[in-house]
Amino acid sequence: MPNPEAPALLTHDWSMGYPMTLRSVRLTRLHVRRRLTMWQWAGDIDDAVLVASELVANAVRHARVIGHELWLRLAELEDGGLIVEVSDPVRAVPRTDVAPDGEGSRGLLVVTQLADDLVWFLRPEVGKTVRARLALPQSCTSGT
């Protein structure tokens, strides 16, 4: 099981709870875009918005439990990378090895294409957290 601790020092850190409804996916897109713009994050904000919304959509579709909400966390690392975490109340392991079937099953496939790292870990109290790490493009890190 991956280490649930953040891999580097944080520059910015933000989290918010959302109801387990599809409306939360739209709110996630708005909040992530606004937060990363305020932070002046140098990475691809569109990619980060897509990763966050796909993780939230998966939580809403596959981990809805009455009386619980999901949590979204964004953390900008000292090296400029971004952590996107979504926590939900279900301990089931997300599957990234399933071939897409029709309209479903593409969310985590998209996330694995955009993220440099995708891990999950069980939370001690309830459920799990899925963590995606997005690194800055080489052009941002090399100063060119």
Coordinates of C-alpha atoms in Angstrom, one line a residue:
M1 CA 0.0 0.0 0.0
P2 CA 1.4 3.4 -0.9
N3 CA 2.5 5.9 1.7
P4 CA -0.4 8.3 2.5
E5 CA 2.0 11.1 3.4
A6 CA 2.7 13.9 0.9
P7 CA 6.0 13.4 -0.9
A8 CA 7.4 16.9 -0.6
L9 CA 7.0 20.2 1.2
L10 CA 3.8 22.1 0.3
T11 CA 3.5 25.5 -1.1
H12 CA -0.3 25.7 -1.1
D13 CA -2.9 23.3 0.4
W14 CA -6.7 23.4 0.0
S15 CA -9.5 21.0 0.6
M16 CA -13.3 21.0 0.5
G17 CA -16.1 18.5 1.1
Y18 CA -18.8 17.9 -1.6
P19 CA -22.1 16.0 -1.6
M20 CA -22.1 12.7 -3.4
T21 CA -24.0 14.0 -6.4
L22 CA -23.1 14.6 -10.0
R23 CA -23.5 18.3 -9.5
S24 CA -20.3 18.1 -7.4
V25 CA -18.4 17.3 -10.6
R26 CA -19.2 20.7 -12.1
L27 CA -18.4 22.4 -8.8
T28 CA -15.1 20.6 -8.7
R29 CA -14.2 21.9 -12.1
L30 CA -15.0 25.5 -11.1
H31 CA -13.3 25.4 -7.8
V32 CA -10.1 23.7 -9.1
R33 CA -9.7 26.1 -11.9
R34 CA -10.3 29.1 -9.6
R35 CA -7.9 27.8 -6.9
L36 CA -5.1 27.0 -9.3
T37 CA -5.5 30.3 -11.1
M38 CA -5.3 32.1 -7.7
W39 CA -2.2 30.2 -6.9
Q40 CA -0.8 31.0 -10.3
W41 CA 0.1 27.3 -10.7
A42 CA 2.5 27.0 -13.6
G43 CA 1.3 23.5 -14.8
D44 CA -1.5 22.7 -17.2
I45 CA -4.7 23.8 -15.3
D46 CA -6.9 22.2 -17.9
D47 CA -5.3 18.8 -17.2
A48 CA -5.6 19.3 -13.4
V49 CA -9.3 20.2 -13.8
L50 CA -9.9 17.1 -15.8
V51 CA -8.1 14.8 -13.4
A52 CA -9.9 16.3 -10.4
S53 CA -13.3 16.1 -12.1
E54 CA -12.7 12.5 -13.2
L55 CA -11.7 11.4 -9.7
V56 CA -14.8 13.1 -8.2
A57 CA -17.1 11.6 -10.9
N58 CA -15.7 8.1 -10.0
A59 CA -16.3 8.7 -6.3
V60 CA -19.9 9.9 -7.0
R61 CA -20.6 6.9 -9.3
H62 CA -18.9 4.1 -7.3
A63 CA -18.6 5.2 -3.7
R64 CA -21.9 6.9 -2.8
V65 CA -22.9 6.1 0.8
I66 CA -25.9 7.8 2.4
G67 CA -24.8 10.3 5.1
H68 CA -21.2 10.7 3.7
E69 CA -19.5 13.2 1.4
L70 CA -16.4 13.1 -0.6
W71 CA -13.4 15.3 0.0
L72 CA -11.2 17.0 -2.6
R73 CA -7.7 18.2 -1.8
L74 CA -5.2 20.1 -3.9
A75 CA -1.7 20.6 -2.7
E76 CA 1.0 22.4 -4.7
L77 CA 4.4 21.0 -3.9
E78 CA 7.6 22.9 -3.4
D79 CA 8.9 21.6 -6.8
G80 CA 5.7 23.0 -8.5
G81 CA 4.0 19.7 -8.9
L82 CA 0.4 19.2 -7.9
I83 CA -1.3 16.6 -5.8
V84 CA -5.0 16.0 -6.4
E85 CA -6.7 13.7 -3.9
V86 CA -10.3 12.5 -3.6
S87 CA -11.4 10.7 -0.5
D88 CA -14.6 8.7 -0.3
P89 CA -16.3 6.4 2.2
V90 CA -15.8 3.1 0.3
R91 CA -12.7 0.9 0.8
A92 CA -13.0 -0.8 -2.6
V93 CA -9.9 -0.6 -4.8
P94 CA -10.1 1.6 -7.9
R95 CA -9.4 -0.5 -11.0
T96 CA -7.2 1.0 -13.7
D97 CA -6.7 -2.3 -15.6
V98 CA -10.3 -2.6 -17.0
A99 CA -10.8 -1.9 -20.7
P100 CA -13.4 0.9 -21.4
D101 CA -16.8 -0.4 -22.2
G102 CA -19.0 2.2 -24.0
E103 CA -19.4 5.4 -22.1
G104 CA -18.1 4.3 -18.8
S105 CA -14.8 3.1 -17.4
R106 CA -12.7 5.8 -19.1
G107 CA -12.2 8.2 -16.2
L108 CA -9.3 6.4 -14.5
L109 CA -7.8 5.7 -17.9
V110 CA -7.8 9.4 -18.7
V111 CA -6.3 10.1 -15.2
T112 CA -3.5 7.6 -15.7
Q113 CA -2.6 9.3 -19.1
L114 CA -2.5 12.8 -17.6
A115 CA -1.0 12.1 -14.1
D116 CA 2.7 11.2 -13.5
D117 CA 1.6 9.0 -10.6
L118 CA -1.7 7.5 -9.5
V119 CA -2.0 5.7 -6.1
W120 CA -4.6 5.0 -3.5
F121 CA -4.6 4.2 0.1
L122 CA -7.1 3.2 2.8
R123 CA -7.9 5.7 5.4
P124 CA -7.8 4.6 9.0
E125 CA -11.3 6.0 9.9
V126 CA -13.3 5.1 6.8
G127 CA -12.9 4.7 3.1
K128 CA -10.0 5.4 0.8
T129 CA -8.1 8.3 -0.9
V130 CA -7.1 8.3 -4.5
R131 CA -4.1 10.5 -5.2
A132 CA -2.9 11.8 -8.6
R133 CA 0.4 13.7 -9.0
L134 CA 0.9 16.1 -11.8
A135 CA 4.4 17.3 -12.5
L136 CA 5.2 20.6 -14.2
P137 CA 6.1 20.2 -17.9
Q138 CA 9.8 20.2 -18.6
S139 CA 9.6 23.7 -20.1
C140 CA 8.4 25.1 -16.8
T141 CA 11.1 23.3 -14.7
S142 CA 14.0 24.0 -17.0
G143 CA 13.3 27.8 -17.2
T144 CA 13.0 27.8 -21.0

